[in-house]
Structure formats: structure tokens, C-alpha cells
Amino acid sequence: MIGFMPPAHLVVAVDLVVFTIRADQLHVLLIERGNPPFHGKPALPGGFVRDTENLHAAAERELHEETGLNGHDFHLQQLGAYGEPDRDPRGRIFTVAYLAIVPDLPAPLAGTDASDASWVPVTQAHGLAFDHDQILADALEAARVRLEYTTVATSFCPSEFSVTDLRRVYEVVWGRPIDPRNFHRKVIATEDFVVPSGNKRAAVVGRPAMLYHRGSATRLNPPMLRHSEP
Amino acid sequence: MIGFMPPAHLVVAVDLVVFTIRADQLHVLLIERGNPPFHGKPALPGGFVRDTENLHAAAERELHEETGLNGHDFHLQQLGAYGEPDRDPRGRIFTVAYLAIVPDLPAPLAGTDASDASWVPVTQAHGLAFDHDQILADALEAARVRLEYTTVATSFCPSEFSVTDLRRVYEVVWGRPIDPRNFHRKVIATEDFVVPSGNKRAAVVGRPAMLYHRGSATRLNPPMLRHSEP
DNA sequence: ACAAAAGTGTTTTCCATACACCCATGT
DNA sequence: ACATGGGTGTATGGAAAACACTTTTGT
């Protein structure tokens, strides 16, 4: 299998950096490669772009194959193109990386093509195949920046969530604590960031939280400020 | 020439959106296509990525071919990949767009391969070949955003420039006036945004301006705020 | 002296931070 | 009653906007 050369028109792939939050930790979806090169190594899920589909559709298809998600239950956005001549030992293969943000899936990967896929804490995701370490690092920084200026944080949450759930997203992705009171006021004050669902969380302990759905806003104005370390 | 199909490995191109400011107007570098498809139409400069070069190097090479610039006299950054199946009638050709920002060139395009290239005000750059209208629109928005959070505005200026020159960049790209006094204080207060050259502008009229070089900073913290329209 | 552009000071307004406090629920 | 987390009010500091003012040159 060494030296396999893909058909000439298959020189553009898409790779996905799929983030979710499980147990208050940021996780990324990785597969274990079943073929050379990098046989047995962890890698980002991805595949070649088909003749009739555009880049975004290819990314959506891959995401569906790996997670079973479709519709608009996720955030999917292009990160950029990677094209070092030697990035793939099979030959000159360009890849377009996509950042995907999904809620913690109840039945994560059952019934999908990718039973070989698994969630790995980003803190432990090293030594990936190809240039995927670099792509993952870029994706992490992009996700942190997007939390500042957009409403993507809600894409980490299920359909119904509390303000505290949303705050945990910021704390986990940014890796620093946020004042609950000020965060609450800011989220509520930002128009169409979240809309009340009318329900309340069954309280395990303490006052039950009001629940919200994602609002229609996409940009955060003013942004959530992430300061440099104190 | 109709129906020309590039060699199979040449399916990835880079296209450049080169911005400069001339006569207080934002201009973009366009070529007139000498071959089908879109013969005679304006288009962004670009070309195929060579076997041994990475994407950034290909973009740098194209920029040098079109403008004669090399070294670090410019800003060059990837915008993203475009890959609609029908974006090029010759076949499936992906392109990676780059945003380039250069100072107003003294002898703009003399002695370059591209005597067919010319500066066009962005307000008049419509009806471009391929999907270049879309790429140009994306590049313009990206440039506006980057002026907020980075120091790229200095890349529009020659080696030595005044604070007022820099303010004009913001006003031209954003298309709205800025208070000269507050802008001045903010630029000077931001560490390493600009460094004094020690020289003064020969005054045509009024008090001569102090001149500056680009500083070492790349990110603007705090950012230049571009408010929504009043 | 005057015009014109560069650069500084001052006031006001707004927003982020910090933190005290009240609210709603389970035990 | 009280512990626990959810949510609100308020004082303070710092930065942005608005704008009056001073400085430096050429004519």
C-alpha cells in the first residue's frame, strides 16, 4: 500500500477539527488511521472532495459521516488551506481545514461509519498524522477568538441551556474563570444572543436556572473581552 | 484555445487581492485576461501553485511578478479557499485567495511581467472573471476587520509616514471620518505601533508632521473601534 | 499677522470590573 | 433553617468620544 497515489483529480481534501465539551473539558474528534501513511496514528477526520460538491458540502458530508449530525445542529466554518509540498507522503495533496463545533452528543458515534472515531481531550491530542498538530493548534486559537466576537459558543450547547452552561463553555475554551454575575448580565443584555425557552432546569441543588435557546445573532457587539493573563 | 485543460496536477491556484491607496481611494490590482475563458475581462492576478512551493511562496511569487515587490515591504495573508465545482469552465480548479496590502508604488508596474496589470478603484471593480467578485468582496471585509485588530494599516504607508497618513488609511478603507485628535493619541499610546523616525515632513502648509516608521507590534490591543453607522 | 495643519488637555459618557446582596429551590 | 447555586443592584476606575485649545510652520 506504500506509495499509493490517489487519482490525479483527488488532490484536494477537507479535514475537520470537530470540537465539543464533555465533562468540562474541550475534546476533539480523532480517528485512528487504518492505512498507510501514518498507519495506527491518530488524525483529524477528513476525506477527498468529490467531483460535484463544493468545499463546504464536502465538510458537511464528512461531519455527517463521523457524527451522524445534519441540519443546523452545528457550527461549521472554513479555517484555511494547507499546502506544504511534503505534507502528505503520497504526493502533493492540499487540504482545506474546517472548524466544527457540536454539542455533547448523547449517543456520540453509534451507527456511524466511524466507530474508529473517538473524543480526545485537546490537552492530550499530540503526535497527530500529517500536519494535523499544526491544524489543530490553529483551530484552537481560531475557536478562542471566535468566542470573543461571535455567538458560536451556543453551538457547544444543546438546544436548551442555561447561562451558566454558556459560561462554562467560555471558561473551558479560554481556560480561565469568568465572573458569573457580569457574564450573566452581558449575555442577557446582548440582543438575540439567547432567547428564553420559558422552562427551568430541575434543580439538583440551589435555585433552578432559566433555560434558553440560541438566538438569531451571529456577531457579538460589543465582544466578550478575553484579557491577557493578569 | 477553448477547452484548454491544465495538467492534472495543476488544480490548485492562488489568486491575489492586492490593495493599495492612491489619491485617497482604495485601489485593487486587476489584470485583463488575454486568454479564454473570460477573454478580455478583468480578473484578479494569480496562477497555479508549482510542484515544489507551498501556498504562501506561490502567493509571494505572484505578488513579485505583478508588482516587483519583494522582501517585507508588504503584508500578505491567506483569506481562504474557493472550490465551487463550476467556478472555472476549464474544469475543477480550486483557488486559495490571498490578501496583499502594499504602499502606493512610485513606479507602479514598470519592468514587471504584468504591464497588463492596473490599479482600479474598488468602487469600480465589478464584473470580474470567475468568482473574483465574491473573492474581492470577502477580501474587502477582511481588510476592514484586520484594520481593527492588527497594525496592517501601516502596510499601506511608505517607509516613513505621519499619523495623519495613517488615519487617512483607516478613513479610506472604512469609508468614514475619524476624529484626528483621538486617533493621534490612540496611535501614539499603543506601544510599538509606530516609532519616531526623528524627521519632519516638509510642510506645504501648516505645522509640519512628525514622521514615523512601522513598529514591531502586529496586534492592536485595545483594537481600533469601528462602530456601526450612527 | 494670519492661515492651516499638527498635536495636547479637558470634560463627559459609557462600560467593564468588583463585589454586596437578594431569590428560589432541595434537604 | 440553611446550604447552594441563580440572578440583580451598585460603586468605582479607565477608556472612548466630543471638542476647546495651543503649537509650529509658510506666506
Short mmCIF file of C-alpha atoms (C1' of nucleotides) in Angstrom, two decimals:
data_model
loop_
_atom_site.label_atom_id
_atom_site.label_comp_id
_atom_site.label_asym_id
_atom_site.label_seq_id
_atom_site.Cartn_x
_atom_site.Cartn_y
_atom_site.Cartn_z
CA MET A 1 0.00 0.00 0.00
CA ILE A 2 3.02 2.26 0.44
CA GLY A 3 3.30 4.60 -2.49
CA PHE A 4 -0.42 4.66 -3.18
CA MET A 5 -1.14 7.65 -5.37
CA PRO A 6 -4.68 8.96 -5.43
CA PRO A 7 -6.33 9.63 -8.79
CA ALA A 8 -4.98 12.85 -10.20
CA HIS A 9 -8.13 14.85 -9.65
CA LEU A 10 -8.21 13.93 -5.97
CA VAL A 11 -5.60 16.35 -4.78
CA VAL A 12 -7.85 18.42 -2.55
CA ALA A 13 -9.15 17.10 0.74
CA VAL A 14 -11.07 18.58 3.62
CA ASP A 15 -10.07 17.92 7.20
CA LEU A 16 -12.32 18.57 10.15
CA VAL A 17 -11.44 19.87 13.57
CA VAL A 18 -14.58 18.92 15.50
CA PHE A 19 -14.74 20.38 18.99
CA THR A 20 -17.16 19.54 21.76
CA ILE A 21 -17.18 19.86 25.53
CA ARG A 22 -17.52 16.76 27.69
CA ALA A 23 -17.08 16.73 31.45
CA ASP A 24 -15.88 20.34 31.48
CA GLN A 25 -13.06 19.59 29.07
CA LEU A 26 -12.59 20.59 25.46
CA HIS A 27 -12.47 17.48 23.28
CA VAL A 28 -11.57 16.99 19.63
CA LEU A 29 -12.77 14.17 17.39
CA LEU A 30 -9.91 11.99 16.18
CA ILE A 31 -9.75 8.82 14.12
CA GLU A 32 -7.12 6.15 14.17
CA ARG A 33 -5.67 5.71 10.72
CA GLY A 34 -6.27 2.23 9.30
CA ASN A 35 -3.95 2.61 6.32
CA PRO A 36 -0.52 3.95 5.50
CA PRO A 37 0.81 6.52 5.68
CA PHE A 38 0.77 7.10 9.44
CA HIS A 39 -0.92 3.71 9.96
CA GLY A 40 -2.25 3.43 13.50
CA LYS A 41 -1.66 7.07 14.30
CA PRO A 42 -4.40 9.48 15.39
CA ALA A 43 -5.54 12.01 12.80
CA LEU A 44 -8.25 14.51 12.09
CA PRO A 45 -11.23 13.07 10.21
CA GLY A 46 -11.40 14.08 6.58
CA GLY A 47 -11.54 12.94 3.01
CA PHE A 48 -11.25 13.97 -0.58
CA VAL A 49 -13.60 16.44 -2.19
CA ARG A 50 -15.90 14.77 -4.71
CA ASP A 51 -16.30 15.94 -8.28
CA THR A 52 -19.68 17.57 -7.90
CA GLU A 53 -19.57 19.02 -4.40
CA ASN A 54 -18.12 22.27 -3.16
CA LEU A 55 -15.79 22.54 -0.20
CA HIS A 56 -18.45 23.33 2.37
CA ALA A 57 -20.61 20.43 1.21
CA ALA A 58 -17.65 18.08 1.46
CA ALA A 59 -17.03 19.22 5.01
CA GLU A 60 -20.71 18.78 5.88
CA ARG A 61 -20.72 15.29 4.41
CA GLU A 62 -17.65 14.27 6.38
CA LEU A 63 -19.12 15.69 9.56
CA HIS A 64 -22.32 13.74 8.98
CA GLU A 65 -20.42 10.53 8.31
CA GLU A 66 -18.42 10.89 11.51
CA THR A 67 -21.05 12.17 13.92
CA GLY A 68 -24.45 11.49 12.40
CA LEU A 69 -25.27 15.18 12.69
CA ASN A 70 -27.08 17.00 9.93
CA GLY A 71 -29.27 20.04 9.55
CA HIS A 72 -28.04 23.00 11.51
CA ASP A 73 -27.24 21.43 14.85
CA PHE A 74 -23.64 22.51 14.48
CA HIS A 75 -21.33 25.32 13.53
CA LEU A 76 -19.10 24.74 10.52
CA GLN A 77 -16.66 27.28 9.14
CA GLN A 78 -13.59 27.24 6.97
CA LEU A 79 -10.25 27.79 8.69
CA GLY A 80 -7.87 27.85 5.75
CA ALA A 81 -5.88 25.87 3.24
CA TYR A 82 -2.71 23.91 3.93
CA GLY A 83 -0.38 23.01 1.10
CA GLU A 84 3.21 22.28 2.09
CA PRO A 85 4.69 20.18 -0.71
CA ASP A 86 5.72 17.39 1.68
CA ARG A 87 2.73 17.40 3.99
CA ASP A 88 1.48 14.07 2.58
CA PRO A 89 4.00 11.35 1.64
CA ARG A 90 1.65 10.05 -1.05
CA GLY A 91 2.19 13.17 -3.12
CA ARG A 92 1.00 16.69 -3.47
CA ILE A 93 -2.25 16.84 -1.55
CA PHE A 94 -3.79 20.12 -0.47
CA THR A 95 -6.28 20.22 2.34
CA VAL A 96 -8.84 22.75 3.42
CA ALA A 97 -9.41 22.69 7.17
CA TYR A 98 -12.83 23.28 8.69
CA LEU A 99 -13.69 24.12 12.27
CA ALA A 100 -16.81 22.32 13.52
CA ILE A 101 -18.43 22.96 16.88
CA VAL A 102 -21.04 20.49 18.10
CA PRO A 103 -22.91 19.89 21.35
CA ASP A 104 -22.00 16.92 23.51
CA LEU A 105 -23.71 14.11 21.63
CA PRO A 106 -25.99 11.86 23.68
CA ALA A 107 -25.16 8.71 21.69
CA PRO A 108 -21.90 10.00 20.36
CA LEU A 109 -20.88 7.88 17.45
CA ALA A 110 -23.26 4.95 17.36
CA GLY A 111 -24.50 3.94 13.96
CA THR A 112 -21.96 5.98 12.06
CA ASP A 113 -19.30 4.95 9.60
CA ALA A 114 -16.72 5.92 12.11
CA SER A 115 -16.72 3.59 15.05
CA ASP A 116 -12.98 4.18 14.87
CA ALA A 117 -13.54 7.80 15.84
CA SER A 118 -13.29 8.95 19.43
CA TRP A 119 -13.32 12.10 21.53
CA VAL A 120 -9.93 13.07 22.90
CA PRO A 121 -9.21 15.95 25.31
CA VAL A 122 -7.31 18.57 23.36
CA THR A 123 -4.68 18.60 26.08
CA GLN A 124 -3.84 15.03 25.09
CA ALA A 125 -4.10 15.41 21.33
CA HIS A 126 -0.48 15.40 20.22
CA GLY A 127 1.52 13.44 17.71
CA LEU A 128 -1.14 13.52 15.02
CA ALA A 129 -0.58 12.35 11.46
CA PHE A 130 0.41 14.71 8.63
CA ASP A 131 0.41 18.38 9.66
CA HIS A 132 -2.64 17.87 11.85
CA ASP A 133 -0.88 19.08 15.01
CA GLN A 134 -0.50 22.44 13.31
CA ILE A 135 -4.07 22.47 12.01
CA LEU A 136 -5.40 21.62 15.47
CA ALA A 137 -3.37 24.39 17.06
CA ASP A 138 -4.66 26.89 14.51
CA ALA A 139 -8.22 25.67 15.07
CA LEU A 140 -7.95 26.09 18.82
CA GLU A 141 -6.77 29.65 18.52
CA ALA A 142 -9.48 30.38 15.94
CA ALA A 143 -12.14 28.95 18.26
CA ARG A 144 -10.91 31.11 21.13
CA VAL A 145 -11.00 34.23 19.01
CA ARG A 146 -14.44 33.42 17.60
CA LEU A 147 -15.87 33.11 21.07
CA GLU A 148 -14.88 36.72 21.58
CA TYR A 149 -16.57 38.18 18.55
CA THR A 150 -19.33 35.74 17.60
CA THR A 151 -22.08 33.73 19.24
CA VAL A 152 -20.60 30.33 18.32
CA ALA A 153 -20.33 29.40 21.98
CA THR A 154 -24.01 28.45 21.82
CA SER A 155 -23.11 25.75 19.29
CA PHE A 156 -21.37 23.86 22.09
CA CYS A 157 -24.66 23.73 23.99
CA PRO A 158 -27.70 21.52 23.41
CA SER A 159 -30.95 23.05 22.18
CA GLU A 160 -31.88 24.20 25.69
CA PHE A 161 -29.22 25.55 28.04
CA SER A 162 -28.67 27.89 30.95
CA VAL A 163 -26.49 30.98 31.13
CA THR A 164 -24.16 29.06 33.41
CA ASP A 165 -23.81 26.32 30.78
CA LEU A 166 -22.79 29.01 28.32
CA ARG A 167 -20.33 30.50 30.76
CA ARG A 168 -18.72 27.09 31.29
CA VAL A 169 -18.09 26.98 27.53
CA TYR A 170 -16.10 30.19 27.72
CA GLU A 171 -14.24 29.06 30.80
CA VAL A 172 -13.30 25.72 29.26
CA VAL A 173 -12.24 27.07 25.87
CA TRP A 174 -10.39 30.06 27.28
CA GLY A 175 -9.03 28.18 30.25
CA ARG A 176 -9.76 30.92 32.76
CA PRO A 177 -12.58 31.73 35.17
CA ILE A 178 -15.20 34.36 34.43
CA ASP A 179 -17.26 36.34 36.92
CA PRO A 180 -20.72 34.70 36.83
CA ARG A 181 -22.63 37.87 37.63
CA ASN A 182 -21.08 40.12 34.99
CA PHE A 183 -21.23 37.35 32.41
CA HIS A 184 -24.91 36.83 33.08
CA ARG A 185 -25.75 40.48 32.63
CA LYS A 186 -23.73 40.76 29.46
CA VAL A 187 -25.32 37.73 27.83
CA ILE A 188 -28.84 38.88 28.68
CA ALA A 189 -28.07 42.42 27.54
CA THR A 190 -26.82 41.32 24.12
CA GLU A 191 -29.84 41.27 21.85
CA ASP A 192 -30.69 37.90 20.28
CA PHE A 193 -27.70 36.13 21.79
CA VAL A 194 -30.09 33.83 23.68
CA VAL A 195 -33.90 33.71 23.84
CA PRO A 196 -35.83 32.37 26.86
CA SER A 197 -37.42 28.98 26.34
CA GLY A 198 -39.79 29.53 29.26
CA ASN A 199 -38.57 26.41 31.05
CA LYS A 200 -36.48 26.00 34.14
CA ARG A 201 -33.85 23.44 34.93
CA ALA A 202 -34.86 20.83 37.51
CA ALA A 203 -32.64 21.91 40.35
CA VAL A 204 -30.32 19.35 41.85
CA VAL A 205 -29.31 21.92 44.37
CA GLY A 206 -29.78 25.67 44.51
CA ARG A 207 -32.13 27.89 42.60
CA PRO A 208 -33.21 26.41 39.26
CA ALA A 209 -31.73 28.13 36.20
CA MET A 210 -33.86 29.64 33.49
CA LEU A 211 -33.31 27.92 30.16
CA TYR A 212 -32.66 29.49 26.79
CA HIS A 213 -32.36 28.64 23.11
CA ARG A 214 -29.81 30.03 20.68
CA GLY A 215 -30.78 33.49 19.42
CA SER A 216 -30.55 34.75 15.87
CA ALA A 217 -27.48 36.92 16.42
CA THR A 218 -24.17 35.75 14.98
CA ARG A 219 -21.83 38.61 15.83
CA LEU A 220 -21.22 39.83 19.36
CA ASN A 221 -21.26 43.60 19.67
CA PRO A 222 -19.65 44.54 21.97
CA PRO A 223 -17.37 41.48 22.05
CA MET A 224 -16.67 39.26 25.03
CA LEU A 225 -13.32 40.51 26.24
CA ARG A 226 -10.66 37.95 26.87
CA HIS A 227 -7.84 39.71 28.63
CA SER A 228 -4.26 38.65 28.63
CA GLU A 229 -3.22 36.87 31.79
CA PRO A 230 -3.37 39.07 34.92
CA MET B 1 -7.67 27.55 -27.08
CA ILE B 2 -11.21 26.92 -25.84
CA GLY B 3 -11.29 23.78 -23.81
CA PHE B 4 -7.72 24.03 -22.61
CA MET B 5 -7.29 21.69 -19.69
CA PRO B 6 -4.39 22.29 -17.36
CA PRO B 7 -2.16 19.33 -16.46
CA ALA B 8 -3.88 17.17 -13.90
CA HIS B 9 -1.66 18.19 -11.01
CA LEU B 10 -2.34 21.86 -11.61
CA VAL B 11 -5.70 22.04 -9.95
CA VAL B 12 -4.78 24.48 -7.21
CA ALA B 13 -4.15 28.13 -7.93
CA VAL B 14 -3.55 31.19 -5.80
CA ASP B 15 -5.32 34.45 -6.52
CA LEU B 16 -4.22 37.76 -5.10
CA VAL B 17 -6.30 40.65 -3.88
CA VAL B 18 -3.70 43.41 -3.82
CA PHE B 19 -4.90 46.60 -2.17
CA THR B 20 -3.23 49.98 -2.15
CA ILE B 21 -4.35 53.55 -1.61
CA ARG B 22 -3.89 56.13 -4.36
CA ALA B 23 -5.34 59.61 -4.30
CA ASP B 24 -7.34 58.87 -1.17
CA GLN B 25 -9.11 55.92 -2.79
CA LEU B 26 -8.76 52.21 -2.16
CA HIS B 27 -7.48 50.51 -5.31
CA VAL B 28 -7.17 46.85 -6.24
CA LEU B 29 -4.73 45.38 -8.75
CA LEU B 30 -6.50 43.79 -11.71
CA ILE B 31 -5.27 42.20 -14.91
CA GLU B 32 -7.06 41.95 -18.20
CA ARG B 33 -7.34 38.34 -19.26
CA GLY B 34 -5.53 37.60 -22.51
CA ASN B 35 -6.90 34.10 -22.95
CA PRO B 36 -10.20 32.25 -22.66
CA PRO B 37 -12.13 31.74 -20.54
CA PHE B 38 -13.33 35.27 -19.77
CA HIS B 39 -11.05 36.65 -22.51
CA GLY B 40 -10.74 40.42 -22.19
CA LYS B 41 -12.39 40.55 -18.82
CA PRO B 42 -10.77 41.98 -15.68
CA ALA B 43 -9.62 39.45 -13.11
CA LEU B 44 -7.51 39.11 -10.00
CA PRO B 45 -3.88 38.27 -10.66
CA GLY B 46 -2.95 34.69 -9.86
CA GLY B 47 -1.52 31.46 -11.10
CA PHE B 48 -1.04 27.81 -10.42
CA VAL B 49 0.97 26.54 -7.50
CA ARG B 50 4.21 24.93 -8.60
CA ASP B 51 5.29 21.45 -7.58
CA THR B 52 7.91 22.46 -5.05
CA GLU B 53 6.47 25.59 -3.49
CA ASN B 54 3.96 25.98 -0.70
CA LEU B 55 0.89 28.20 -0.91
CA HIS B 56 2.46 31.23 0.73
CA ALA B 57 5.50 31.03 -1.52
CA ALA B 58 3.29 30.83 -4.58
CA ALA B 59 1.43 33.93 -3.45
CA GLU B 60 4.71 35.77 -2.80
CA ARG B 61 6.00 34.80 -6.23
CA GLU B 62 2.86 36.06 -7.94
CA LEU B 63 3.00 39.29 -5.98
CA HIS B 64 6.59 39.80 -7.02
CA GLU B 65 5.80 39.09 -10.65
CA GLU B 66 2.97 41.60 -10.68
CA THR B 67 4.40 44.41 -8.60
CA GLY B 68 8.14 43.90 -8.40
CA LEU B 69 7.92 43.93 -4.63
CA ASN B 70 9.92 41.51 -2.54
CA GLY B 71 11.33 41.31 0.93
CA HIS B 72 8.94 42.51 3.59
CA ASP B 73 7.62 45.68 2.05
CA PHE B 74 4.11 44.27 2.06
CA HIS B 75 1.53 42.39 4.07
CA LEU B 76 0.43 39.02 2.73
CA GLN B 77 -2.07 36.74 4.41
CA GLN B 78 -4.31 33.89 3.39
CA LEU B 79 -8.02 34.61 3.10
CA GLY B 80 -9.42 31.19 2.34
CA ALA B 81 -10.07 28.54 -0.29
CA TYR B 82 -12.71 28.66 -3.01
CA GLY B 83 -13.87 25.48 -4.70
CA GLU B 84 -17.30 25.62 -6.33
CA PRO B 85 -17.34 22.84 -8.93
CA ASP B 86 -18.28 25.23 -11.75
CA ARG B 87 -16.15 28.21 -10.76
CA ASP B 88 -13.78 27.62 -13.68
CA PRO B 89 -15.17 26.42 -17.04
CA ARG B 90 -11.89 24.62 -17.81
CA GLY B 91 -12.57 22.07 -15.09
CA ARG B 92 -12.26 21.58 -11.39
CA ILE B 93 -9.85 24.24 -10.24
CA PHE B 94 -9.53 25.23 -6.60
CA THR B 95 -8.06 28.54 -5.64
CA VAL B 96 -6.59 29.89 -2.43
CA ALA B 97 -7.11 33.62 -2.11
CA TYR B 98 -4.51 35.88 -0.50
CA LEU B 99 -4.90 39.41 0.74
CA ALA B 100 -1.93 41.63 -0.04
CA ILE B 101 -1.51 45.19 1.20
CA VAL B 102 1.18 47.34 -0.37
CA PRO B 103 2.16 51.02 -0.26
CA ASP B 104 1.42 53.25 -3.22
CA LEU B 105 4.21 52.24 -5.58
CA PRO B 106 6.32 55.08 -7.01
CA ALA B 107 6.86 53.41 -10.38
CA PRO B 108 3.93 51.09 -10.09
CA LEU B 109 4.35 48.33 -12.59
CA ALA B 110 7.30 49.26 -14.74
CA GLY B 111 9.67 46.43 -15.55
CA THR B 112 7.35 43.70 -14.39
CA ASP B 113 5.84 40.82 -16.28
CA ALA B 114 2.47 42.42 -15.88
CA SER B 115 2.22 45.52 -17.95
CA ASP B 116 -1.34 44.32 -18.43
CA ALA B 117 -2.00 44.92 -14.74
CA SER B 118 -3.54 48.14 -13.49
CA TRP B 119 -4.88 49.75 -10.34
CA VAL B 120 -8.65 50.09 -10.28
CA PRO B 121 -10.70 51.83 -7.55
CA VAL B 122 -12.58 49.12 -5.69
CA THR B 123 -15.77 51.05 -6.20
CA GLN B 124 -15.40 50.37 -9.93
CA ALA B 125 -14.19 46.78 -9.72
CA HIS B 126 -17.23 44.80 -10.78
CA GLY B 127 -17.91 42.12 -13.37
CA LEU B 128 -14.68 40.24 -12.74
CA ALA B 129 -13.92 36.83 -14.21
CA PHE B 130 -14.63 33.57 -12.38
CA ASP B 131 -15.85 34.09 -8.80
CA HIS B 132 -13.50 37.01 -8.33
CA ASP B 133 -16.31 39.42 -7.46
CA GLN B 134 -17.01 37.28 -4.43
CA ILE B 135 -13.35 36.92 -3.51
CA LEU B 136 -12.87 40.68 -3.76
CA ALA B 137 -15.89 41.33 -1.54
CA ASP B 138 -14.59 38.88 1.06
CA ALA B 139 -11.15 40.47 0.90
CA LEU B 140 -12.55 43.95 1.44
CA GLU B 141 -14.43 42.88 4.54
CA ALA B 142 -11.36 41.02 5.82
CA ALA B 143 -9.20 44.10 5.31
CA ARG B 144 -11.68 46.26 7.22
CA VAL B 145 -11.73 43.83 10.12
CA ARG B 146 -7.95 43.48 10.18
CA LEU B 147 -7.53 47.22 10.48
CA GLU B 148 -9.46 46.96 13.72
CA TYR B 149 -7.37 44.30 15.38
CA THR B 150 -3.96 44.45 13.74
CA THR B 151 -1.39 47.01 12.67
CA VAL B 152 -1.68 46.20 8.94
CA ALA B 153 -2.74 49.75 8.20
CA THR B 154 0.95 50.66 8.28
CA SER B 155 1.48 48.35 5.28
CA PHE B 156 -0.47 50.83 3.17
CA CYS B 157 2.08 53.52 4.05
CA PRO B 158 5.59 54.05 2.71
CA SER B 159 8.59 53.53 4.98
CA GLU B 160 8.17 56.98 6.54
CA PHE B 161 4.72 58.35 7.25
CA SER B 162 2.80 60.69 9.52
CA VAL B 163 -0.02 59.89 11.91
CA THR B 164 -2.34 61.74 9.57
CA ASP B 165 -1.27 59.46 6.70
CA LEU B 166 -2.17 56.50 8.85
CA ARG B 167 -5.52 57.99 9.75
CA ARG B 168 -6.32 58.51 6.08
CA VAL B 169 -5.80 54.76 5.57
CA TYR B 170 -8.47 54.00 8.14
CA GLU B 171 -10.82 56.62 6.73
CA VAL B 172 -10.43 55.35 3.16
CA VAL B 173 -10.79 51.66 3.97
CA TRP B 174 -13.63 52.12 6.42
CA GLY B 175 -15.29 54.86 4.42
CA ARG B 176 -15.99 57.05 7.42
CA PRO B 177 -14.26 60.02 9.08
CA ILE B 178 -12.25 59.65 12.28
CA ASP B 179 -11.54 62.30 14.88
CA PRO B 180 -7.92 63.34 14.24
CA ARG B 181 -7.18 64.19 17.88
CA ASN B 182 -8.41 60.97 19.44
CA PHE B 183 -6.83 58.91 16.67
CA HIS B 184 -3.50 60.59 17.20
CA ARG B 185 -3.49 59.93 20.92
CA LYS B 186 -4.50 56.31 20.45
CA VAL B 187 -1.80 55.56 17.89
CA ILE B 188 0.93 57.15 20.00
CA ALA B 189 -0.34 55.39 23.13
CA THR B 190 -0.23 51.94 21.52
CA GLU B 191 3.22 50.57 22.15
CA ASP B 192 5.29 49.72 19.07
CA PHE B 193 2.51 50.61 16.65
CA VAL B 194 4.74 53.35 15.22
CA VAL B 195 8.25 54.50 16.11
CA PRO B 196 9.52 58.07 15.52
CA SER B 197 11.98 58.43 12.67
CA GLY B 198 13.21 61.78 14.00
CA ASN B 199 12.33 63.56 10.79
CA LYS B 200 9.60 66.01 9.99
CA ARG B 201 7.56 66.40 6.87
CA ALA B 202 8.40 69.48 4.78
CA ALA B 203 5.27 71.47 5.38
CA VAL B 204 3.36 72.64 2.34
CA VAL B 205 1.04 74.43 4.69
CA GLY B 206 0.55 74.25 8.42
CA ARG B 207 2.70 72.74 11.10
CA PRO B 208 5.00 70.01 9.79
CA ALA B 209 4.11 66.49 10.90
CA MET B 210 6.49 64.24 12.77
CA LEU B 211 7.33 61.13 10.77
CA TYR B 212 7.30 57.53 11.90
CA HIS B 213 8.27 54.04 10.79
CA ARG B 214 6.26 50.88 11.30
CA GLY B 215 6.66 49.47 14.80
CA SER B 216 7.19 45.85 15.74
CA ALA B 217 3.64 45.29 17.03
CA THR B 218 1.29 43.21 14.90
CA ARG B 219 -1.83 43.03 17.04
CA LEU B 220 -3.70 46.09 18.28
CA ASN B 221 -4.65 45.89 21.92
CA PRO B 222 -7.04 47.54 22.53
CA PRO B 223 -8.43 47.42 18.98
CA MET B 224 -9.40 50.40 16.85
CA LEU B 225 -13.14 50.52 17.23
CA ARG B 226 -15.20 50.75 14.07
CA HIS B 227 -18.71 51.48 15.17
CA SER B 228 -21.77 50.66 13.18
CA GLU B 229 -23.24 53.65 11.37
CA PRO B 230 -24.81 56.25 13.72
"C1'" DA C 1 -0.26 88.77 11.50
"C1'" DC C 2 -2.71 85.10 9.58
"C1'" DA C 3 -4.00 80.60 7.75
"C1'" DA C 4 -3.62 75.89 8.07
"C1'" DA C 5 -2.44 71.62 9.76
"C1'" DA C 6 -0.23 69.10 13.94
"C1'" DG C 7 -0.62 67.93 18.40
"C1'" DT C 8 -2.43 68.46 23.68
"C1'" DG C 9 -5.88 69.00 27.53
"C1'" DT C 10 -10.32 68.63 29.49
"C1'" DT C 11 -14.90 67.14 30.11
"C1'" DT C 12 -18.48 63.80 29.70
"C1'" DT C 13 -20.24 59.44 28.97
"C1'" DC C 14 -20.12 54.74 28.83
"C1'" DC C 15 -18.72 50.17 30.06
"C1'" DA C 16 -16.07 46.58 32.43
"C1'" DT C 17 -14.86 45.12 36.92
"C1'" DA C 18 -15.62 44.03 41.58
"C1'" DC C 19 -18.44 42.71 44.98
"C1'" DA C 20 -22.55 43.03 48.24
"C1'" DC C 21 -26.85 41.39 48.13
"C1'" DC C 22 -31.39 39.11 47.20
"C1'" DC C 23 -34.01 34.95 45.14
"C1'" DA C 24 -35.60 30.19 44.53
"C1'" DT C 25 -35.21 25.62 45.42
"C1'" DG C 26 -33.89 20.83 47.92
"C1'" DT C 27 -32.79 18.76 52.18
"C1'" DA D 1 -33.41 26.88 58.81
"C1'" DC D 2 -29.70 26.62 55.84
"C1'" DA D 3 -26.82 25.38 52.04
"C1'" DT D 4 -26.32 26.06 47.22
"C1'" DG D 5 -26.34 27.89 43.01
"C1'" DG D 6 -29.13 31.63 40.09
"C1'" DG D 7 -29.80 36.29 39.30
"C1'" DT D 8 -29.79 41.76 40.43
"C1'" DG D 9 -28.00 46.24 42.19
"C1'" DT D 10 -24.37 49.48 42.85
"C1'" DA D 11 -19.90 51.81 43.34
"C1'" DT D 12 -15.50 52.63 41.03
"C1'" DG D 13 -11.92 53.07 37.56
"C1'" DG D 14 -10.45 53.60 32.93
"C1'" DA D 15 -11.01 54.26 28.31
"C1'" DA D 16 -13.57 56.41 24.27
"C1'" DA D 17 -15.92 60.29 22.28
"C1'" DA D 18 -16.51 65.20 21.84
"C1'" DC D 19 -14.47 69.44 21.43
"C1'" DA D 20 -11.80 73.71 23.01
"C1'" DC D 21 -7.28 74.92 22.80
"C1'" DT D 22 -2.14 75.53 21.90
"C1'" DT D 23 1.89 74.82 18.80
"C1'" DT D 24 4.53 75.15 14.58
"C1'" DT D 25 5.34 76.23 10.22
"C1'" DG D 26 4.88 79.11 5.34
"C1'" DT D 27 3.33 83.28 3.29
#
